[in-house]
Amino acid sequence: MRVLLAIVLTCVLIRVSAQTQPQQQWKGKFEQLDQILPTPNAYRTGSGAPGQNYWQQRADYVINVEVDDNTQLLTGSETITYHNNSPELLTFLWLQLDQNILANDNMTSQTKTGAVRDSVPAGFFNMMTGVNTSDYKGGYNIKSVKDASGKALPHTINHTMMRIDLPAPLKTGEKFTFSIDWSYTEYNRQIFNQRGGYEYFPDDGNYVYTFAQWFPRMCVFDDYEGWQNKQFLGQSEFALTFGNYRVRITVPADHIVGATGTIQNPKEVLTKEQQERLEKAKKSFDQPVFIVTQDEAIQKEKTKSTKKATWEFYAENVRDFAFASSRKFIWDAQSVKVGDKTPLAMSLYPKEGNPLWEKESTKAIKNALEIYSQRTFNYPYPVAYSIHTANQGMEYPMICFNGSRPNKDGTYSQQKLVGLVQVVVHEVGHNFFPMIVNSDERQWTWMDEGLNTFLEKETVRVRYPELYSTHGTPKGIIPFMKGDKSQMRPIMSNGDDMRYNEFGANGYTKPSAALTLLRETVMGPELFDKAFKEYAERWAFKHPKPADFFRTMEDASGVDLDWFWRGWFYSVDNVDISVEDVKWFQLKNEQMEPEKKTIKTRKGDLTAEKNNGSATDFSNGPEQFTLTNTPDQMYGEFRSRINDNDVRKKLEGKNIYQIRFKNIGGLVTPLVIEWTYKDGSKEIERIPAEIWRINENEVVKVFVKDKEVVNIALDPNFELADVDMNNNVFPKKASESKFDQFKKNN
Ligand SMILES: [Zn+2]
């Protein structure tokens, strides 16, 4: 292609800066991710969708479990029917024994590192060192593993995993049914910072139980890595198979139980009045209906039934099952409309949660279900519970355990209110990622926590604008991004291998900030929302991997984002763009004699020639440049000619600004430039990240403006997560106020 003419014209403008550009150190920031992503195949396509031969396993559970309210012993008996849908022959099965994370020889305590300090709070010694300072004996007692005929099956326990050797290889399309009898003693959550546990309330002598990872569960076996075989060390979560659950839970007769699934025997476990109230709640879309009131719950705290009751729950197509039980529970519920579905939003909380919980918990479930459904797919499950705890935030299908407790006198700070709204929205939101869009949490924390933090933030932005903060936004991630890169790991790292504060940023807020940047600045809401929804719909009730997300976001938007994933997900670079210098030009008026300019520089007053330097403000006025007549030979074989005077006329009287941008942080990024004109008006101009595709380190860009510019500010609204605002403005003297403003707002 003939591009000579264009080159000559721009050369006039860039001749000075071209000489000063440093050697390019090319790092391939715009290269495709070809070598990094797995090769597409018949299971997972290059567009990021499940392939034509996509398959996944299934495990159905029937479980009977009893809670002993005196000893906190949990005794269970489960029957698992495992369906082999894979093209492979299986000779053994792997299960997860998560309770073994608290067994005597657990790997988590053995490998916990940390020093004894001069002074350590006694209650935290265990948490800080891994040394068990209580009498608690945790871990499973596996009593038996048998096939359907009652014959013992050989099995081997490997810390938090158990292999069962099959009597005969399990072929494609076959299923195998077996049962396990087990027990373990539930732990005090105040001592062991795990995801389930109980809390004891000494004032009335009652317990609130939240049972999580309480039964042996099937590991995922998939096309990507075979059996999931990473031990449960505590920080990284779970990889689980979908299936149907029928669970019978025996508890004291005055307990209220909430669980994954719907109650199958309300007539046996609820009073007539409670059943009527529950029916009323199913028709209430405006506000919650109390099924158990606070007065009724307080009454039960005192009487303490010694009888038992068995609650039966059934859940379809879930990847796990959790439940909560207590006689202290107040219970409210209401219906939520999402598409053609009307799930019941329900909260269970002791009086200690009020008045905050009765006001906010169920409302927050409703808001989460509505906004997440808009952005992904309609919430498909029949119920969504929020269960009160002192300080947790933990999710399971249809049920989650949430902290934020008012003071003893019932008062609560704004922080507690924000805390409750955020945690309920977040944990209910986990129904979508990873309970339904079932990514492998053990390997990739960001795939559920990052996507979920992003939608949590969006829900708060839309439904609670008064509580919206920088949490999970580009602005909010700046302090983390400013950190020492040599100590950081990229988002695409395993969660168990990160320090705790980095785990929080890499798993939650950095991916959320990145997605916010992607939506608001790189793609725009229309392209982003469609692609994000496409990913959720493609992978609902399936097992996506990182590449499936990366590819779908590009596939459905038509935007090449390889540079974005490479920079934000695979590197520890940050955004730090400096406005290195600005030159102001005007087309020379041929009648005027050019005068020699003196330009102020950062080091003092020197002539531009001497310093080859740059101005620190606009006080010296524009430099002049000339548009010469185009020599005939530059047109080559073209017969017609461009009228040079027409070109001159286009630029006459215009203000031409040449900005040199330097990429200090390493992340290639779009540019958001705010122009402030002499008449006080402002303009925001957006330049795509592709501006860095030729030179990743430094670019020179020319802008033509009708009006005279008095101030140029890069990233004025903190969209880009630029870690240093000091070098973002011109004239330089204005930078202080901009930086002060930034610090104030943070
Ligand atoms: Zn989470």
XYZ file of C-alpha atoms and ligand atoms in Angstrom:
747
model
C 0.000 0.000 0.000
C 1.135 3.499 -0.719
C 1.477 5.338 2.552
C 4.271 7.715 1.603
C 2.140 10.810 1.678
C 0.858 10.205 5.178
C 4.304 9.459 6.501
C 5.737 12.690 5.154
C 2.975 14.805 6.626
C 3.236 13.356 10.126
C 7.027 13.491 10.026
C 6.827 17.239 10.172
C 5.118 16.972 13.533
C 7.103 14.197 15.155
C 10.585 14.980 13.954
C 11.768 16.352 17.295
C 10.465 13.606 19.545
C 11.495 10.809 17.194
C 15.104 11.573 17.977
C 14.575 11.328 21.712
C 12.704 8.018 21.836
C 14.529 5.283 23.768
C 15.317 1.842 22.466
C 12.169 -0.287 22.357
C 12.234 -3.255 24.736
C 9.608 -5.436 23.172
C 7.772 -7.768 25.542
C 5.005 -8.908 23.232
C 2.218 -7.297 25.235
C -0.024 -7.387 22.153
C 0.857 -10.929 21.129
C -1.974 -13.474 21.072
C -2.194 -15.911 24.004
C -1.738 -18.866 21.637
C 1.057 -20.599 23.517
C -0.457 -19.916 26.931
C -4.008 -21.166 26.399
C -4.806 -24.867 25.990
C -5.387 -26.133 22.463
C -9.115 -26.149 21.610
C -10.635 -29.603 21.149
C -13.958 -31.421 20.840
C -14.667 -30.816 24.541
C -13.841 -27.093 24.656
C -13.850 -25.000 21.488
C -11.679 -22.131 20.333
C -14.672 -19.830 20.760
C -14.784 -20.663 24.467
C -17.950 -22.803 24.389
C -18.482 -26.408 25.454
C -17.569 -28.589 22.443
C -19.704 -31.177 20.718
C -18.157 -33.994 22.802
C -18.305 -32.092 26.080
C -19.166 -34.421 28.960
C -19.294 -34.270 32.721
C -19.771 -36.726 35.532
C -22.708 -36.854 37.904
C -23.102 -37.995 41.494
C -26.461 -38.451 43.269
C -26.595 -38.590 47.049
C -29.008 -39.977 49.613
C -27.856 -39.003 53.098
C -29.206 -39.558 56.601
C -27.529 -37.432 59.244
C -28.122 -36.743 62.925
C -26.902 -33.809 64.998
C -26.266 -34.461 68.701
C -26.940 -31.138 70.410
C -25.156 -32.286 73.587
C -21.894 -33.595 72.145
C -21.900 -31.844 68.721
C -21.289 -35.226 67.138
C -22.522 -35.485 63.570
C -23.310 -39.036 62.458
C -24.029 -39.751 58.822
C -24.732 -42.506 56.416
C -24.688 -41.767 52.696
C -25.338 -43.617 49.477
C -23.689 -42.209 46.352
C -24.621 -43.202 42.823
C -21.756 -42.205 40.544
C -22.454 -41.902 36.805
C -19.492 -42.315 34.477
C -20.258 -40.114 31.458
C -16.592 -39.852 30.501
C -15.087 -41.703 27.547
C -12.661 -43.334 30.013
C -12.712 -46.575 31.932
C -12.550 -45.874 35.678
C -10.928 -48.363 38.047
C -11.161 -46.185 41.145
C -13.018 -43.126 42.455
C -11.731 -40.202 44.502
C -13.672 -38.453 47.258
C -12.952 -35.335 49.279
C -12.742 -35.696 53.077
C -12.653 -32.013 53.971
C -13.144 -32.545 57.711
C -9.688 -34.156 57.757
C -8.290 -30.645 57.532
C -8.799 -30.727 61.322
C -7.512 -34.277 61.850
C -4.375 -34.804 63.958
C -1.893 -35.158 61.139
C -3.442 -32.532 58.861
C -1.223 -31.033 56.208
C -2.489 -27.493 56.815
C -1.131 -27.331 60.386
C 2.000 -29.243 59.440
C 2.861 -26.748 56.745
C 1.631 -23.578 58.453
C 4.541 -21.182 58.834
C 4.827 -18.245 61.224
C 6.863 -17.133 64.202
C 6.008 -16.749 67.889
C 5.814 -13.072 68.672
C 6.521 -11.342 71.990
C 2.850 -11.265 72.701
C 0.098 -13.254 71.003
C -3.623 -13.170 71.902
C -4.326 -16.644 73.358
C -7.435 -17.124 71.244
C -5.465 -16.610 68.046
C -2.393 -18.735 68.794
C -3.869 -21.696 66.923
C -4.815 -19.591 63.921
C -1.384 -17.965 63.724
C 0.797 -21.019 64.242
C -1.273 -24.066 63.337
C -0.682 -25.517 66.831
C -3.878 -27.073 68.232
C -4.385 -25.496 71.665
C -7.780 -27.089 72.356
C -8.917 -30.581 73.322
C -10.868 -30.848 70.095
C -10.271 -33.987 68.057
C -11.367 -33.429 64.494
C -11.433 -35.386 61.274
C -13.664 -38.156 59.971
C -14.199 -41.492 61.561
C -14.897 -43.525 58.376
C -16.777 -46.517 59.740
C -17.475 -48.398 56.541
C -17.310 -48.191 52.735
C -19.573 -50.750 51.051
C -21.005 -51.549 47.645
C -24.754 -51.881 47.014
C -24.757 -55.491 48.194
C -23.107 -54.560 51.471
C -19.653 -55.866 50.556
C -16.730 -53.843 51.924
C -14.807 -51.825 49.317
C -11.037 -51.307 49.564
C -10.280 -47.659 50.230
C -7.234 -45.533 50.974
C -7.247 -42.216 52.812
C -4.744 -39.640 51.596
C -5.187 -36.672 53.976
C -8.309 -34.842 52.759
C -8.949 -37.351 49.975
C -10.067 -40.959 49.807
C -9.696 -43.420 46.939
C -12.213 -46.223 46.560
C -11.064 -49.139 44.400
C -13.879 -50.455 42.247
C -14.635 -54.198 42.120
C -14.780 -53.960 38.294
C -13.843 -51.126 35.897
C -16.675 -48.634 35.426
C -17.375 -48.206 31.720
C -18.703 -45.198 29.857
C -22.423 -44.797 30.540
C -22.371 -47.060 33.602
C -23.107 -46.123 37.191
C -21.832 -47.404 40.506
C -23.659 -47.210 43.826
C -21.864 -47.403 47.144
C -22.324 -46.198 50.709
C -20.196 -44.704 53.457
C -20.899 -44.543 57.189
C -19.019 -41.840 59.028
C -19.030 -39.430 61.958
C -17.092 -36.432 63.212
C -17.432 -33.902 65.988
C -18.364 -30.437 64.792
C -15.893 -27.726 65.789
C -16.217 -24.398 67.552
C -15.850 -21.763 64.866
C -14.303 -19.330 67.342
C -11.317 -21.658 67.691
C -11.013 -23.004 64.167
C -11.459 -20.486 61.431
C -13.174 -22.922 59.096
C -16.261 -22.573 56.950
C -18.798 -24.506 59.034
C -18.824 -25.035 62.803
C -21.031 -23.947 65.648
C -21.366 -20.900 67.838
C -22.360 -21.339 71.478
C -24.392 -18.586 73.160
C -23.574 -18.735 76.901
C -26.398 -16.345 77.901
C -29.093 -18.866 76.981
C -27.053 -22.070 76.567
C -27.961 -22.704 72.926
C -26.077 -23.363 69.715
C -26.286 -22.104 66.147
C -24.909 -24.725 63.764
C -23.719 -24.175 60.202
C -22.707 -27.477 58.623
C -20.398 -27.170 55.620
C -18.291 -29.778 53.787
C -19.737 -32.148 56.327
C -19.987 -35.363 54.289
C -17.567 -37.237 51.979
C -18.098 -35.712 48.506
C -17.073 -36.833 45.020
C -14.082 -35.104 43.459
C -14.447 -33.723 39.949
C -13.220 -35.960 37.148
C -13.109 -34.051 33.867
C -11.578 -33.751 30.385
C -9.106 -31.132 31.558
C -7.163 -32.746 34.377
C -8.734 -36.127 35.100
C -9.355 -36.450 38.836
C -9.092 -33.242 40.817
C -6.183 -34.084 43.092
C -5.158 -30.993 44.956
C -5.409 -31.394 48.730
C -7.733 -29.150 50.740
C -5.365 -26.820 52.591
C -8.011 -24.323 53.650
C -7.592 -21.235 51.516
C -8.538 -22.486 48.060
C -12.044 -23.850 47.901
C -13.709 -26.711 46.059
C -14.151 -28.617 42.829
C -17.409 -30.537 42.884
C -19.681 -32.635 40.688
C -23.355 -31.908 39.997
C -26.069 -34.260 41.156
C -29.354 -34.648 43.007
C -29.522 -34.770 46.800
C -32.068 -36.281 49.165
C -31.002 -35.509 52.729
C -32.765 -36.371 55.991
C -31.532 -34.318 58.927
C -32.381 -35.328 62.487
C -32.134 -32.521 65.066
C -33.838 -31.501 68.341
C -37.558 -31.125 67.659
C -37.594 -27.377 68.385
C -34.818 -26.563 65.899
C -35.436 -24.744 62.630
C -33.377 -26.123 59.750
C -32.405 -24.331 56.547
C -30.613 -26.237 53.804
C -29.761 -26.683 50.164
C -33.111 -27.667 48.656
C -36.783 -27.595 49.511
C -38.456 -29.110 52.559
C -40.208 -32.344 51.616
C -42.119 -32.972 54.854
C -43.387 -29.598 56.145
C -46.324 -31.277 57.862
C -43.968 -33.309 60.051
C -41.566 -30.552 61.072
C -43.583 -27.319 60.998
C -46.570 -26.320 63.097
C -49.824 -25.660 61.273
C -49.332 -21.936 61.802
C -45.789 -22.059 60.410
C -47.041 -23.923 57.331
C -49.698 -21.248 56.756
C -47.160 -18.452 57.153
C -44.825 -20.180 54.705
C -47.633 -20.366 52.137
C -48.307 -16.661 52.714
C -44.622 -15.876 52.159
C -44.746 -17.607 48.783
C -47.301 -14.993 47.696
C -45.535 -12.003 49.235
C -43.283 -10.164 46.768
C -43.049 -6.811 48.586
C -41.757 -7.735 51.998
C -40.813 -10.734 54.102
C -43.353 -12.689 56.157
C -42.290 -14.092 59.537
C -42.580 -17.854 59.789
C -40.963 -17.836 63.231
C -41.077 -14.520 65.101
C -38.474 -13.214 67.527
C -40.786 -13.792 70.499
C -41.376 -17.386 69.455
C -37.647 -18.005 69.033
C -36.851 -16.501 72.449
C -39.493 -18.739 74.016
C -37.832 -21.852 72.527
C -34.413 -20.786 73.831
C -35.806 -21.274 77.336
C -37.753 -24.534 76.975
C -35.191 -26.664 75.059
C -37.033 -29.689 73.663
C -35.532 -33.137 74.290
C -37.518 -34.705 71.413
C -36.160 -35.204 67.907
C -37.459 -34.332 64.451
C -36.234 -35.331 60.996
C -36.306 -32.700 58.237
C -36.161 -34.007 54.680
C -34.743 -31.857 51.881
C -34.472 -32.508 48.163
C -32.279 -30.588 45.703
C -31.776 -31.100 41.990
C -28.641 -30.398 39.991
C -26.511 -28.945 42.780
C -22.813 -29.378 43.391
C -22.964 -29.517 47.183
C -25.280 -29.533 50.178
C -25.042 -27.456 53.373
C -27.425 -26.818 56.247
C -27.944 -24.735 59.368
C -29.850 -25.643 62.501
C -30.822 -23.933 65.755
C -33.739 -23.388 68.115
C -32.645 -19.757 68.246
C -33.645 -19.081 64.647
C -36.091 -16.359 63.686
C -37.303 -17.130 60.143
C -38.550 -14.703 57.506
C -39.256 -15.290 53.814
C -40.609 -13.681 50.675
C -40.881 -14.495 46.991
C -38.724 -12.922 44.293
C -39.694 -12.693 40.647
C -36.906 -13.523 38.188
C -38.183 -14.230 34.694
C -40.834 -16.930 34.959
C -39.449 -18.165 38.280
C -40.395 -17.165 41.823
C -37.709 -18.426 44.229
C -38.234 -17.971 47.963
C -35.699 -15.673 49.648
C -35.332 -16.663 53.304
C -33.280 -15.598 56.299
C -32.584 -17.468 59.548
C -31.057 -15.513 62.413
C -31.028 -15.451 66.221
C -32.244 -12.387 68.122
C -28.579 -11.328 68.306
C -28.820 -10.403 64.599
C -31.665 -7.957 65.093
C -32.766 -5.350 64.258
C -30.260 -5.302 61.377
C -31.152 -8.717 60.024
C -34.929 -8.418 59.880
C -34.484 -5.168 57.947
C -31.738 -6.049 55.519
C -30.969 -9.743 55.036
C -33.906 -10.981 52.931
C -34.014 -7.664 51.047
C -30.372 -8.166 50.081
C -31.103 -11.722 48.843
C -33.857 -10.287 46.625
C -31.595 -7.568 45.218
C -28.821 -10.059 44.495
C -31.136 -12.546 42.760
C -32.635 -9.810 40.577
C -29.425 -8.096 39.434
C -27.424 -11.307 38.998
C -30.282 -12.822 36.993
C -30.253 -9.824 34.645
C -26.518 -10.137 34.080
C -26.350 -13.935 33.777
C -29.458 -16.175 33.697
C -32.605 -16.394 35.774
C -31.891 -17.914 39.176
C -32.979 -21.502 38.613
C -33.249 -22.839 42.168
C -36.449 -22.737 44.249
C -34.958 -21.200 47.437
C -32.124 -18.934 48.581
C -31.259 -18.803 52.296
C -29.121 -16.309 54.205
C -28.024 -17.667 57.616
C -26.723 -15.427 60.396
C -23.278 -15.987 61.902
C -20.924 -13.809 63.926
C -18.375 -13.140 61.262
C -18.620 -15.456 58.289
C -19.220 -15.157 54.601
C -19.514 -18.577 53.068
C -21.539 -19.941 50.212
C -23.187 -23.213 49.236
C -25.957 -23.965 46.754
C -29.167 -22.182 47.808
C -27.718 -21.368 51.258
C -25.006 -19.117 52.653
C -23.647 -18.154 56.063
C -23.203 -14.434 56.650
C -21.654 -12.271 59.344
C -22.362 -8.736 60.598
C -23.906 -8.610 64.029
C -25.220 -5.479 65.759
C -23.953 -4.385 69.169
C -25.581 -5.968 72.240
C -27.979 -3.021 72.580
C -29.106 -3.464 68.973
C -27.305 -0.409 67.600
C -25.050 -0.799 64.591
C -22.651 1.332 62.626
C -22.894 2.214 58.954
C -19.951 -0.162 58.498
C -22.037 -3.049 59.869
C -24.881 -2.170 57.512
C -22.529 -2.033 54.520
C -20.908 -5.249 55.753
C -24.219 -7.110 55.880
C -25.444 -5.889 52.498
C -22.118 -6.709 50.850
C -21.775 -10.144 52.397
C -25.356 -11.262 51.694
C -25.240 -10.018 48.095
C -21.835 -11.625 47.638
C -22.651 -15.019 49.140
C -26.065 -15.272 47.493
C -24.296 -14.233 44.290
C -22.053 -17.270 44.610
C -25.055 -19.355 43.556
C -24.209 -18.123 40.053
C -20.398 -18.409 40.346
C -19.326 -21.144 41.180
C -22.417 -23.107 42.286
C -24.000 -23.058 38.812
C -21.182 -21.812 36.560
C -19.126 -24.531 38.224
C -15.483 -23.506 37.927
C -12.688 -25.251 39.839
C -12.247 -23.081 42.924
C -9.349 -25.201 44.184
C -7.299 -24.076 41.182
C -8.694 -20.679 40.206
C -10.014 -18.430 42.955
C -10.669 -15.533 40.597
C -13.085 -17.508 38.421
C -15.714 -17.463 41.145
C -14.554 -14.798 43.612
C -13.449 -12.289 41.001
C -16.518 -12.571 38.799
C -18.725 -12.629 41.877
C -17.085 -9.593 43.502
C -17.631 -7.753 40.238
C -21.377 -8.526 40.233
C -21.612 -7.873 43.982
C -20.219 -4.402 43.357
C -22.606 -3.917 40.431
C -25.579 -4.953 42.598
C -24.576 -2.471 45.296
C -24.033 0.232 42.646
C -27.505 -0.294 41.177
C -29.539 -1.138 44.296
C -27.637 0.615 47.114
C -26.039 3.690 45.495
C -25.740 5.304 48.936
C -23.531 2.397 50.099
C -21.410 2.191 46.940
C -17.679 2.475 47.482
C -14.457 1.874 45.595
C -14.509 -1.800 46.684
C -13.645 -3.915 43.639
C -13.151 -0.903 41.337
C -10.036 0.314 39.495
C -9.697 3.151 42.007
C -9.979 0.743 44.932
C -7.241 -1.555 43.654
C -4.606 1.200 43.308
C -3.050 0.712 46.780
C -2.522 -2.992 46.031
C -1.227 -2.376 42.518
C 1.304 0.097 43.906
C 2.947 -2.684 45.920
C 6.303 -4.320 45.371
C 6.011 -6.266 42.119
C 8.803 -8.631 43.122
C 6.563 -9.946 45.937
C 3.443 -10.306 43.817
C 1.897 -13.149 41.879
C -0.468 -12.728 38.985
C -4.209 -13.412 39.198
C -3.547 -16.639 37.300
C -1.925 -18.268 40.348
C -3.143 -20.913 42.759
C -4.907 -19.499 45.813
C -3.176 -21.740 48.353
C 0.215 -20.434 47.294
C -0.443 -16.776 48.095
C -0.093 -14.689 51.216
C -3.487 -13.854 52.700
C -3.678 -10.183 51.715
C -2.536 -10.983 48.218
C -5.077 -13.797 48.031
C -7.806 -11.255 48.750
C -6.644 -8.898 46.039
C -5.805 -11.506 43.414
C -8.878 -13.613 44.051
C -11.447 -10.860 44.568
C -10.758 -7.183 44.071
C -8.146 -7.133 41.307
C -10.184 -9.290 38.900
C -13.287 -7.276 39.824
C -11.424 -4.022 39.140
C -10.143 -5.468 35.869
C -13.663 -6.459 34.796
C -14.925 -3.005 35.731
C -12.215 -1.449 33.583
C -13.117 -3.864 30.813
C -16.806 -2.937 30.996
C -16.568 0.806 31.505
C -13.471 1.750 29.537
C -12.281 -0.987 27.178
C -15.457 -2.589 25.784
C -18.378 -0.457 26.913
C -21.383 -1.886 28.813
C -23.246 -3.092 25.726
C -20.494 -5.361 24.393
C -19.324 -6.403 27.839
C -22.728 -7.319 29.281
C -23.665 -9.414 26.262
C -20.360 -11.322 26.358
C -20.451 -11.822 30.133
C -24.012 -13.153 29.924
C -22.977 -15.412 27.045
C -20.224 -16.913 29.206
C -22.645 -17.504 32.089
C -25.253 -19.100 29.814
C -22.731 -21.288 27.966
C -21.261 -22.651 31.179
C -24.267 -22.800 33.498
C -24.318 -26.259 35.113
C -20.961 -27.075 33.494
C -17.253 -26.849 34.379
C -15.551 -23.861 32.678
C -11.796 -23.198 32.745
C -10.009 -19.824 32.472
C -9.555 -20.087 28.698
C -13.305 -20.641 28.270
C -13.942 -17.287 29.932
C -11.184 -15.444 28.074
C -12.293 -16.856 24.724
C -16.025 -16.322 25.203
C -15.534 -12.674 26.197
C -13.741 -12.113 22.875
C -15.983 -14.386 20.844
C -19.237 -12.671 21.818
C -17.925 -9.093 21.693
C -15.662 -9.095 18.647
C -12.966 -7.449 20.753
C -9.456 -8.927 20.830
C -8.617 -8.907 24.527
C -5.499 -11.061 24.558
C -3.438 -8.010 25.574
C -5.848 -7.417 28.460
C -5.749 -10.974 29.842
C -1.967 -11.046 29.356
C -1.471 -7.821 31.273
C -4.112 -7.987 33.999
C -4.345 -11.762 34.591
C -0.924 -13.183 33.678
C 1.382 -10.381 34.854
C 1.976 -8.238 37.940
C 2.438 -5.055 35.937
C 0.459 -2.000 36.918
C -0.918 0.970 35.062
C 1.303 4.005 35.396
C 1.231 6.291 32.411
C 2.979 9.608 32.552
C 2.267 12.647 30.447
C 5.965 13.139 29.736
C 5.696 16.323 27.747
C 3.264 18.357 25.758
C 4.047 20.532 22.784
C 1.644 23.098 21.441
C 1.828 23.972 17.752
C 0.087 26.352 15.427
C 0.430 26.537 11.688
C 2.830 29.314 10.811
C 1.240 32.364 9.257
C 3.419 33.018 6.197
C 3.220 36.784 6.737
C 4.822 36.490 10.174
C 8.526 36.206 10.861
C 9.233 33.174 13.057
C 10.654 34.153 16.428
C 12.968 32.098 18.564
C 11.108 30.630 21.529
C 12.349 30.401 25.067
C 10.762 27.479 26.844
C 10.602 26.899 30.554
C 11.738 23.469 31.591
C 11.549 21.540 34.802
C 15.146 22.326 35.637
C 14.698 26.053 35.191
C 14.706 28.439 32.278
C 16.735 27.119 29.388
C 16.241 27.486 25.714
C 14.485 24.635 24.034
C 17.426 24.085 21.738
C 19.921 23.802 24.550
C 17.947 21.326 26.612
C 16.090 19.594 23.833
C 13.643 20.053 26.651
C 10.002 20.213 27.309
C 7.777 22.947 28.570
C 6.190 22.640 31.996
C 3.197 24.764 31.028
C 1.640 26.655 28.114
C 3.003 30.094 29.070
C 5.354 30.352 26.138
C 2.571 30.050 23.619
C 2.494 27.788 20.596
C 5.463 26.727 18.534
C 4.970 27.344 14.859
C 5.342 24.849 12.095
C 5.142 25.055 8.335
C 3.253 22.988 5.785
C 5.471 23.046 2.707
C 4.250 22.370 -0.813
C 4.168 18.638 -1.558
C 6.880 17.720 -4.087
C 5.489 16.062 -7.244
C 7.647 12.946 -6.869
C 5.869 12.068 -3.623
C 2.712 11.273 -5.553
C 4.462 8.519 -7.511
C 2.175 7.230 -10.254
C -0.902 9.133 -9.024
C -2.156 11.567 -11.650
C -4.253 13.796 -9.411
C -2.891 16.089 -6.694
C -4.053 17.080 -3.238
C -4.482 20.819 -2.892
C -1.885 21.816 -0.290
C -3.798 25.003 0.489
C -6.903 22.987 1.370
C -4.834 21.079 3.916
C -3.401 24.312 5.289
C -6.905 25.753 5.573
C -8.047 22.715 7.619
C -5.324 23.346 10.192
C -5.236 27.137 10.101
C -5.914 28.688 13.477
C -6.149 25.270 15.130
C -4.276 24.299 18.271
C -2.221 21.209 17.695
C -1.060 19.335 20.777
C 1.561 16.671 20.693
C 1.703 14.552 23.816
C 4.422 12.088 24.687
C 3.022 9.328 26.929
C 5.364 7.018 28.773
C 4.328 3.572 30.036
C 6.092 3.299 33.386
C 3.949 0.588 35.038
C 4.165 -1.872 32.159
C 0.439 -2.580 31.681
C -0.784 -1.456 28.291
C -3.989 0.457 28.786
C -6.555 2.644 27.093
C -6.013 6.358 27.696
C -8.697 8.601 29.117
C -7.724 12.221 28.557
C -9.529 15.193 30.008
C -8.982 18.443 28.097
C -9.764 21.666 29.904
C -10.130 24.666 27.593
C -9.443 28.307 28.186
C -13.183 29.051 28.216
C -13.595 26.635 31.150
C -15.254 23.837 29.194
C -14.009 20.248 29.407
C -13.872 17.309 27.036
C -13.108 13.630 27.725
C -11.326 11.782 24.960
C -10.818 8.017 24.970
C -7.997 6.271 23.115
C -8.016 2.458 22.840
C -5.141 0.452 24.338
C -4.043 -0.431 20.814
C -2.179 2.883 20.838
C 0.658 0.872 22.468
C 0.793 -1.868 19.845
C 3.882 -0.568 18.032
C 5.758 0.716 21.032
C 4.847 -0.637 24.472
C 6.978 1.876 26.339
C 6.425 5.281 24.866
C 4.133 6.862 22.291
C 3.718 10.296 20.774
C 0.233 11.310 19.767
C -1.022 14.435 17.998
C -4.391 16.020 18.772
C -6.022 18.926 16.941
C -8.321 21.214 18.952
C -10.309 24.287 17.960
C -10.023 25.810 21.381
C -6.943 26.625 23.398
C -6.152 24.088 26.114
C -5.149 25.123 29.626
C -5.005 21.700 31.287
C -4.549 18.089 30.257
C -5.314 15.318 32.781
C -4.953 11.618 32.220
C -7.461 9.304 33.937
C -9.325 12.116 35.736
C -12.042 9.761 37.036
C -9.741 6.943 38.155
C -10.999 4.465 35.551
C -7.595 3.050 34.664
C -6.162 2.220 38.108
C -3.182 4.457 37.344
C -0.968 4.116 40.415
C 0.742 7.492 40.187
C -1.429 10.529 39.559
C 1.546 12.889 40.023
C 2.693 12.407 36.448
C -0.760 12.501 34.863
C -1.324 16.203 34.365
C -0.037 19.104 32.363
C 0.837 21.850 33.213
C 2.889 20.106 35.860
C 2.066 22.607 38.566
C -1.561 21.470 38.525
C -0.543 17.969 39.488
C -0.390 18.699 43.187
C -4.000 19.587 43.520
C -5.021 16.589 41.431
C -2.911 14.296 43.589
C -4.199 15.833 46.799
C -7.706 15.310 45.548
C -6.913 11.686 44.802
C -5.502 11.129 48.262
C -8.507 12.800 49.833
C -10.896 10.591 47.906
C -9.047 7.467 48.963
Zn -16.796 -15.249 47.785
